[in-house]
Amino acid sequence: MVKKLYIIAGEASGDLHASNLMKEIRREDNDIDFRFWGGDHMSAVAGKPVKHIADLAFMGFIEVVANLRTILGNIKFCKKDIEEYKPDALVLVDYPGFNLRIAKWAKAHDIPVIYYISPQVWAWKQNRVHKIKKVVDKMMVILPFEKEFYAKFDMEVTYVGHPLLDAIESFKSKAEKVDLYAKHSLDERPVIALLPGSRKQEINTLLPIMLDSLSAFDDYQFVIAGAPALPDTFYAPFLESSENVKIIYGETYDLLTIATAALVTSGTATLETALFEVPEVVCYKGSAISYHIAKRLIKVDYISLVNLILKKEAVKELIQNECNAKQIEQELKLILPRAEKHDKMKADYTELLKVLGEGGASATAAKEVLLQLTDNIDN
């Protein structure tokens, strides 16, 4: 009997991790039908999405309010689509603002809810755990400290490990390696990677600041990791006055393989960069109102996953007013080869790998999904 899973991922990292989860589910049980919201990675596994992540990602309090009509329309459409599909279970991947609303509705309609990659409730809005307990049947977490956090609220969760370890190991094991220097006509100079994010709002804010910081680095060339969902025309204005900068799409891991250092927007990319052992400076800047609201609510000391996992400042975080061209330049100089912070950051990355442990998160999560699915059907 074919079992039906409805999967929702709303951002680039969720698309990647959900696609690997789907592959592992299919490996375990080929009699699974997927209907999903996601991006190109998920599409490669199961065809066209109901909605693409390019139309779903909104960043910051002000941006969410400005796009509230679109978001509410998507939620209404999603509920109707789930009703028509009649899944055996719902698998929600991160994207909490949207997914927790869907989880509440699904629970009320007796649709089992599996959540993969916990909302960052440990960072802010910790009271959301009480809601999660009511509407989520199984929570699978990917950060070592999350199991202990949920235990404080008397909620049992399953730690499956971090799926980035699997994604990166899969990339590194590929037989064919891409020569980015030849493919994109790069010169012989070492590369500094720019990872300004995948959303238009964050790129519009951060990429100009990153580019303004680069004039002191003539011995290096700069390559932007372009978001695959965004066209060349979006990036063109940023590159008009930047002769020493190129852009590539869909090859971020290849780029990190050759990068000497990187400027990275906060988010999953900070951990990806660290797992490729590339020294990095973390950059974040949002609207003034969004930042001040977040500052009052956030309950953690750091914004990058590297620092949160290690519980110390292993990588420099330049946030809001500190995120300016002058300070980015200063910090970038400190992490280049033979500079003051380079070797210490590399040592911290080794420690990070020890804390995260071995891979296998996607396969473990797939087994948990199928186990829950079987229990749901049997009951």
Tab-separated table of C-alpha atoms in Angstrom:
chain	number	residue	atom	x	y	z
A	1	MET	CA	0.000	0.000	0.000
A	2	VAL	CA	1.373	3.404	-1.002
A	3	LYS	CA	1.847	5.745	1.966
A	4	LYS	CA	1.515	9.499	1.495
A	5	LEU	CA	3.703	12.168	3.113
A	6	TYR	CA	3.103	15.897	2.826
A	7	ILE	CA	6.382	17.771	3.437
A	8	ILE	CA	6.825	21.513	3.950
A	9	ALA	CA	10.189	23.295	3.740
A	10	GLY	CA	10.221	27.059	3.274
A	11	GLU	CA	13.899	27.995	3.052
A	12	ALA	CA	17.079	26.949	1.230
A	13	SER	CA	18.553	24.946	4.115
A	14	GLY	CA	15.239	23.179	4.708
A	15	ASP	CA	15.057	22.289	1.014
A	16	LEU	CA	18.497	20.661	1.207
A	17	HIS	CA	17.820	18.686	4.370
A	18	ALA	CA	14.301	17.675	3.332
A	19	SER	CA	15.633	16.363	0.009
A	20	ASN	CA	18.157	14.148	1.772
A	21	LEU	CA	15.446	12.948	4.151
A	22	MET	CA	13.231	12.085	1.159
A	23	LYS	CA	16.064	10.140	-0.492
A	24	GLU	CA	16.621	8.107	2.666
A	25	ILE	CA	12.897	7.457	3.097
A	26	ARG	CA	12.735	6.166	-0.482
A	27	ARG	CA	15.791	4.014	0.183
A	28	GLU	CA	14.026	2.422	3.147
A	29	ASP	CA	10.571	2.189	1.558
A	30	ASN	CA	9.902	2.861	-2.119
A	31	ASP	CA	6.120	2.779	-1.621
A	32	ILE	CA	6.003	6.406	-0.499
A	33	ASP	CA	4.313	9.235	-2.351
A	34	PHE	CA	5.531	12.782	-1.640
A	35	ARG	CA	3.672	16.044	-2.038
A	36	PHE	CA	5.756	18.999	-0.936
A	37	TRP	CA	6.590	22.661	-0.607
A	38	GLY	CA	10.292	23.188	-1.256
A	39	GLY	CA	13.020	24.023	-3.714
A	40	ASP	CA	15.273	22.577	-6.387
A	41	HIS	CA	16.834	19.890	-4.185
A	42	MET	CA	13.453	18.411	-3.274
A	43	SER	CA	12.296	18.762	-6.876
A	44	ALA	CA	15.220	16.605	-7.995
A	45	VAL	CA	13.854	13.839	-5.761
A	46	ALA	CA	10.106	14.078	-6.330
A	47	GLY	CA	9.217	16.473	-9.146
A	48	LYS	CA	7.520	19.849	-9.066
A	49	PRO	CA	6.689	21.442	-5.678
A	50	VAL	CA	3.270	22.770	-4.752
A	51	LYS	CA	5.027	26.040	-3.872
A	52	HIS	CA	8.675	26.959	-4.439
A	53	ILE	CA	10.806	28.363	-1.626
A	54	ALA	CA	11.605	31.403	-3.780
A	55	ASP	CA	8.049	32.566	-3.080
A	56	LEU	CA	8.044	31.720	0.620
A	57	ALA	CA	11.058	33.199	2.444
A	58	PHE	CA	10.458	36.458	4.301
A	59	MET	CA	13.048	37.762	6.758
A	60	GLY	CA	12.554	39.939	9.856
A	61	PHE	CA	9.564	41.325	11.723
A	62	ILE	CA	8.923	44.263	9.394
A	63	GLU	CA	9.281	42.144	6.267
A	64	VAL	CA	6.817	39.565	7.590
A	65	VAL	CA	4.247	42.249	8.409
A	66	ALA	CA	4.692	43.824	4.975
A	67	ASN	CA	4.005	40.471	3.310
A	68	LEU	CA	1.334	39.276	5.743
A	69	ARG	CA	-1.416	39.030	3.119
A	70	THR	CA	0.747	36.730	0.990
A	71	ILE	CA	1.713	34.604	3.991
A	72	LEU	CA	-1.882	34.220	5.199
A	73	GLY	CA	-2.962	33.368	1.657
A	74	ASN	CA	-0.287	30.651	1.491
A	75	ILE	CA	-1.449	29.201	4.819
A	76	LYS	CA	-5.059	29.059	3.643
A	77	PHE	CA	-4.037	27.434	0.361
A	78	CYS	CA	-1.792	24.941	2.167
A	79	LYS	CA	-4.597	23.746	4.453
A	80	LYS	CA	-6.900	23.184	1.488
A	81	ASP	CA	-4.184	21.333	-0.426
A	82	ILE	CA	-3.463	19.039	2.529
A	83	GLU	CA	-7.164	18.263	2.901
A	84	GLU	CA	-7.392	17.287	-0.756
A	85	TYR	CA	-4.209	15.169	-0.654
A	86	LYS	CA	-5.184	13.302	2.544
A	87	PRO	CA	-1.643	12.419	3.715
A	88	ASP	CA	-0.842	9.689	6.211
A	89	ALA	CA	1.390	12.192	8.001
A	90	LEU	CA	2.730	15.712	7.729
A	91	VAL	CA	6.505	16.278	7.853
A	92	LEU	CA	7.422	19.878	8.713
A	93	VAL	CA	11.007	21.051	8.201
A	94	ASP	CA	12.070	24.096	10.258
A	95	TYR	CA	10.275	27.276	8.930
A	96	PRO	CA	8.396	27.743	12.233
A	97	GLY	CA	6.324	30.867	11.584
A	98	PHE	CA	4.446	29.000	8.873
A	99	ASN	CA	4.825	25.393	9.946
A	100	LEU	CA	3.625	25.761	13.529
A	101	ARG	CA	0.380	27.274	12.253
A	102	ILE	CA	-0.046	24.329	9.910
A	103	ALA	CA	0.832	21.895	12.741
A	104	LYS	CA	-1.909	23.319	14.975
A	105	TRP	CA	-4.474	22.999	12.183
A	106	ALA	CA	-3.311	19.497	11.238
A	107	LYS	CA	-3.509	18.251	14.824
A	108	ALA	CA	-7.078	19.535	15.061
A	109	HIS	CA	-7.871	17.559	11.895
A	110	ASP	CA	-6.273	14.323	13.183
A	111	ILE	CA	-3.344	14.460	10.781
A	112	PRO	CA	-0.151	13.157	12.474
A	113	VAL	CA	2.579	15.810	12.695
A	114	ILE	CA	6.296	15.007	12.483
A	115	TYR	CA	8.698	17.933	12.906
A	116	TYR	CA	12.254	17.689	11.561
A	117	ILE	CA	14.735	20.401	12.595
A	118	SER	CA	13.305	22.160	15.612
A	119	PRO	CA	12.318	25.815	15.590
A	120	GLN	CA	14.966	27.787	17.481
A	121	VAL	CA	12.780	28.090	20.553
A	122	TRP	CA	15.876	28.017	22.734
A	123	ALA	CA	16.872	31.381	21.232
A	124	TRP	CA	13.618	33.247	21.726
A	125	LYS	CA	9.922	32.662	22.430
A	126	GLN	CA	10.712	29.698	24.663
A	127	ASN	CA	7.057	29.540	25.674
A	128	ARG	CA	6.362	28.134	22.186
A	129	VAL	CA	7.509	24.763	23.543
A	130	HIS	CA	4.145	24.413	25.286
A	131	LYS	CA	2.397	24.851	21.921
A	132	ILE	CA	4.808	22.452	20.219
A	133	LYS	CA	4.055	19.771	22.836
A	134	LYS	CA	0.358	20.015	21.990
A	135	VAL	CA	0.568	19.941	18.197
A	136	VAL	CA	3.664	17.853	17.317
A	137	ASP	CA	3.578	14.058	17.604
A	138	LYS	CA	7.326	13.581	17.027
A	139	MET	CA	10.098	16.172	17.182
A	140	MET	CA	13.506	15.358	15.686
A	141	VAL	CA	16.320	17.758	16.661
A	142	ILE	CA	19.717	18.256	15.029
A	143	LEU	CA	21.743	20.242	17.585
A	144	PRO	CA	23.328	18.513	20.586
A	145	PHE	CA	21.984	20.928	23.208
A	146	GLU	CA	18.356	20.815	22.001
A	147	LYS	CA	17.478	17.489	23.631
A	148	GLU	CA	18.484	18.868	27.031
A	149	PHE	CA	16.581	22.091	26.363
A	150	TYR	CA	13.319	20.287	25.574
A	151	ALA	CA	13.754	18.053	28.628
A	152	LYS	CA	13.403	21.170	30.807
A	153	PHE	CA	9.842	21.382	29.487
A	154	ASP	CA	9.203	17.673	30.025
A	155	MET	CA	9.113	16.995	26.293
A	156	GLU	CA	10.887	13.985	24.845
A	157	VAL	CA	12.551	14.603	21.483
A	158	THR	CA	14.821	12.510	19.262
A	159	TYR	CA	18.349	13.743	18.519
A	160	VAL	CA	19.312	12.492	15.062
A	161	GLY	CA	22.552	14.426	14.490
A	162	HIS	CA	23.173	17.260	12.060
A	163	PRO	CA	22.228	16.555	8.421
A	164	LEU	CA	24.885	18.946	7.131
A	165	LEU	CA	27.479	16.312	7.987
A	166	ASP	CA	25.748	13.949	5.568
A	167	ALA	CA	25.317	16.561	2.852
A	168	ILE	CA	28.960	17.586	2.991
A	169	GLU	CA	30.248	14.020	3.162
A	170	SER	CA	28.107	13.152	0.132
A	171	PHE	CA	29.572	16.111	-1.733
A	172	LYS	CA	33.144	15.247	-0.816
A	173	SER	CA	32.697	11.635	-1.906
A	174	LYS	CA	31.662	12.584	-5.452
A	175	ALA	CA	33.947	11.010	-8.019
A	176	GLU	CA	33.997	14.065	-10.291
A	177	LYS	CA	35.377	17.302	-8.906
A	178	VAL	CA	34.559	20.663	-10.474
A	179	ASP	CA	37.500	22.889	-11.384
A	180	LEU	CA	35.975	26.272	-10.567
A	181	TYR	CA	39.105	28.122	-11.685
A	182	ALA	CA	38.753	26.774	-15.212
A	183	LYS	CA	34.966	26.640	-15.352
A	184	HIS	CA	34.480	30.276	-14.308
A	185	SER	CA	37.705	31.776	-15.700
A	186	LEU	CA	39.132	32.639	-12.295
A	187	ASP	CA	42.718	33.859	-12.179
A	188	GLU	CA	45.506	32.319	-10.100
A	189	ARG	CA	44.892	34.394	-6.961
A	190	PRO	CA	43.382	32.759	-3.852
A	191	VAL	CA	39.620	33.094	-3.422
A	192	ILE	CA	37.595	34.781	-0.710
A	193	ALA	CA	33.985	33.612	-0.803
A	194	LEU	CA	31.017	35.907	-0.202
A	195	LEU	CA	27.878	34.175	1.092
A	196	PRO	CA	25.299	36.981	1.465
A	197	GLY	CA	22.296	34.673	1.910
A	198	SER	CA	19.466	33.419	-0.255
A	199	ARG	CA	16.721	35.981	0.406
A	200	LYS	CA	16.458	39.207	-1.552
A	201	GLN	CA	16.080	41.287	1.609
A	202	GLU	CA	19.268	40.080	3.269
A	203	ILE	CA	21.284	40.212	0.044
A	204	ASN	CA	20.155	43.786	-0.634
A	205	THR	CA	21.309	44.755	2.852
A	206	LEU	CA	24.519	42.778	3.262
A	207	LEU	CA	26.107	42.324	-0.150
A	208	PRO	CA	26.844	46.056	-0.694
A	209	ILE	CA	28.538	46.219	2.722
A	210	MET	CA	30.602	43.124	1.962
A	211	LEU	CA	31.659	44.536	-1.402
A	212	ASP	CA	32.630	47.879	0.165
A	213	SER	CA	35.092	46.075	2.456
A	214	LEU	CA	37.184	44.458	-0.276
A	215	SER	CA	39.371	47.244	-1.663
A	216	ALA	CA	42.318	46.381	0.602
A	217	PHE	CA	42.643	42.820	-0.700
A	218	ASP	CA	44.201	43.109	-4.147
A	219	ASP	CA	46.052	39.813	-3.683
A	220	TYR	CA	42.727	37.966	-3.582
A	221	GLN	CA	39.754	37.517	-5.901
A	222	PHE	CA	36.184	37.405	-4.659
A	223	VAL	CA	33.393	35.037	-5.630
A	224	ILE	CA	29.757	35.444	-4.613
A	225	ALA	CA	27.719	32.329	-3.941
A	226	GLY	CA	24.594	33.298	-5.877
A	227	ALA	CA	21.201	32.019	-4.749
A	228	PRO	CA	20.021	29.626	-7.509
A	229	ALA	CA	16.452	30.919	-7.264
A	230	LEU	CA	17.509	34.501	-8.085
A	231	PRO	CA	18.351	35.659	-11.628
A	232	ASP	CA	21.476	37.372	-12.952
A	233	THR	CA	19.479	40.579	-13.303
A	234	PHE	CA	19.039	40.738	-9.534
A	235	TYR	CA	22.799	40.613	-8.904
A	236	ALA	CA	23.864	42.761	-11.862
A	237	PRO	CA	23.603	46.165	-10.087
A	238	PHE	CA	25.907	44.951	-7.293
A	239	LEU	CA	28.618	43.957	-9.758
A	240	GLU	CA	28.684	47.061	-11.946
A	241	SER	CA	31.533	48.689	-10.010
A	242	SER	CA	33.207	45.484	-8.783
A	243	GLU	CA	35.747	44.275	-11.337
A	244	ASN	CA	37.427	41.891	-8.892
A	245	VAL	CA	34.201	40.005	-8.103
A	246	LYS	CA	32.518	37.096	-9.879
A	247	ILE	CA	29.353	35.181	-9.129
A	248	ILE	CA	28.524	31.481	-9.393
A	249	TYR	CA	25.226	29.713	-8.802
A	250	GLY	CA	24.480	26.344	-7.260
A	251	GLU	CA	28.126	25.498	-6.531
A	252	THR	CA	28.565	26.802	-3.001
A	253	TYR	CA	30.254	23.644	-1.753
A	254	ASP	CA	32.696	23.702	-4.655
A	255	LEU	CA	33.386	27.330	-3.809
A	256	LEU	CA	34.020	26.569	-0.140
A	257	THR	CA	36.400	23.795	-1.191
A	258	ILE	CA	38.734	26.354	-2.796
A	259	ALA	CA	38.069	29.357	-0.512
A	260	THR	CA	40.821	30.770	1.684
A	261	ALA	CA	38.324	32.716	3.803
A	262	ALA	CA	34.682	33.786	3.682
A	263	LEU	CA	32.225	36.520	4.626
A	264	VAL	CA	29.007	34.786	5.627
A	265	THR	CA	25.504	35.906	6.505
A	266	SER	CA	24.265	34.382	9.756
A	267	GLY	CA	22.351	31.121	9.386
A	268	THR	CA	23.103	27.588	8.263
A	269	ALA	CA	25.874	28.855	5.968
A	270	THR	CA	28.009	29.713	9.011
A	271	LEU	CA	28.071	26.029	9.969
A	272	GLU	CA	28.587	24.853	6.387
A	273	THR	CA	31.580	27.161	6.052
A	274	ALA	CA	33.062	25.859	9.303
A	275	LEU	CA	32.595	22.231	8.268
A	276	PHE	CA	34.642	22.986	5.159
A	277	GLU	CA	37.248	24.459	7.564
A	278	VAL	CA	37.129	27.895	5.915
A	279	PRO	CA	37.912	30.783	8.291
A	280	GLU	CA	34.944	33.141	8.301
A	281	VAL	CA	33.524	36.443	9.477
A	282	VAL	CA	29.799	36.310	10.250
A	283	CYS	CA	27.790	39.334	9.111
A	284	TYR	CA	24.237	40.276	10.016
A	285	LYS	CA	22.223	43.442	9.587
A	286	GLY	CA	18.449	43.865	9.520
A	287	SER	CA	16.027	46.756	9.699
A	288	ALA	CA	16.497	48.882	12.827
A	289	ILE	CA	13.047	48.038	14.182
A	290	SER	CA	13.438	44.297	13.564
A	291	TYR	CA	16.868	44.310	15.207
A	292	HIS	CA	15.741	46.119	18.362
A	293	ILE	CA	12.714	43.861	18.747
A	294	ALA	CA	14.900	40.781	18.300
A	295	LYS	CA	17.505	42.060	20.741
A	296	ARG	CA	14.874	42.321	23.473
A	297	LEU	CA	13.564	38.807	22.819
A	298	ILE	CA	16.611	36.700	21.968
A	299	LYS	CA	17.954	34.683	24.889
A	300	VAL	CA	21.265	33.407	23.490
A	301	ASP	CA	24.727	34.948	23.442
A	302	TYR	CA	25.505	34.302	19.769
A	303	ILE	CA	23.769	34.253	16.376
A	304	SER	CA	26.005	31.823	14.466
A	305	LEU	CA	25.530	28.076	14.804
A	306	VAL	CA	29.285	27.600	15.178
A	307	ASN	CA	29.415	29.720	18.329
A	308	LEU	CA	26.138	28.381	19.700
A	309	ILE	CA	27.299	24.780	19.423
A	310	LEU	CA	30.760	25.495	20.857
A	311	LYS	CA	29.322	27.885	23.483
A	312	LYS	CA	32.050	30.450	22.791
A	313	GLU	CA	33.033	33.020	20.165
A	314	ALA	CA	34.999	30.853	17.766
A	315	VAL	CA	34.058	33.045	14.777
A	316	LYS	CA	33.641	36.807	14.868
A	317	GLU	CA	30.064	38.052	14.622
A	318	LEU	CA	29.570	41.556	13.255
A	319	ILE	CA	25.984	42.490	14.025
A	320	GLN	CA	23.970	45.556	13.000
A	321	ASN	CA	26.102	48.730	13.463
A	322	GLU	CA	29.277	46.668	13.787
A	323	CYS	CA	28.520	45.200	10.381
A	324	ASN	CA	30.246	47.873	8.331
A	325	ALA	CA	32.947	47.845	5.667
A	326	LYS	CA	35.750	49.016	7.960
A	327	GLN	CA	35.185	46.361	10.635
A	328	ILE	CA	34.647	43.605	8.100
A	329	GLU	CA	37.986	44.522	6.524
A	330	GLN	CA	39.734	44.443	9.908
A	331	GLU	CA	38.304	41.068	10.882
A	332	LEU	CA	38.927	39.541	7.471
A	333	LYS	CA	42.612	40.457	7.679
A	334	LEU	CA	42.856	38.624	11.025
A	335	ILE	CA	41.700	35.263	9.650
A	336	LEU	CA	43.797	35.067	6.477
A	337	PRO	CA	46.728	32.593	6.374
A	338	ARG	CA	49.511	33.442	8.851
A	339	ALA	CA	47.310	36.099	10.497
A	340	GLU	CA	46.495	36.321	14.193
A	341	LYS	CA	43.219	34.326	14.357
A	342	HIS	CA	43.698	31.852	11.519
A	343	ASP	CA	45.157	28.842	13.333
A	344	LYS	CA	42.945	29.266	16.418
A	345	MET	CA	39.813	29.240	14.257
A	346	LYS	CA	40.986	26.078	12.507
A	347	ALA	CA	41.502	24.420	15.913
A	348	ASP	CA	38.002	25.461	16.984
A	349	TYR	CA	36.600	23.855	13.835
A	350	THR	CA	38.228	20.563	14.850
A	351	GLU	CA	36.526	20.846	18.230
A	352	LEU	CA	33.216	21.567	16.472
A	353	LEU	CA	33.415	18.289	14.538
A	354	LYS	CA	33.996	16.371	17.772
A	355	VAL	CA	30.942	17.958	19.389
A	356	LEU	CA	28.678	17.206	16.416
A	357	GLY	CA	29.801	13.582	16.259
A	358	GLU	CA	29.312	11.254	13.319
A	359	GLY	CA	26.932	11.675	10.389
A	360	GLY	CA	23.910	9.618	9.472
A	361	ALA	CA	21.271	12.167	10.481
A	362	SER	CA	19.210	11.841	7.309
A	363	ALA	CA	19.065	8.039	7.509
A	364	THR	CA	18.246	8.127	11.225
A	365	ALA	CA	15.510	10.711	10.665
A	366	ALA	CA	14.060	8.659	7.789
A	367	LYS	CA	13.785	5.576	10.002
A	368	GLU	CA	12.050	7.679	12.673
A	369	VAL	CA	9.562	9.051	10.129
A	370	LEU	CA	8.716	5.580	8.834
A	371	LEU	CA	8.414	4.205	12.362
A	372	GLN	CA	6.016	6.999	13.299
A	373	LEU	CA	4.108	6.493	10.058
A	374	THR	CA	3.707	2.776	10.774
A	375	ASP	CA	2.530	3.474	14.318
A	376	ASN	CA	0.013	6.011	13.044
A	377	ILE	CA	-1.419	3.613	10.459
A	378	ASP	CA	-1.562	0.709	12.928
A	379	ASN	CA	-3.406	2.842	15.457
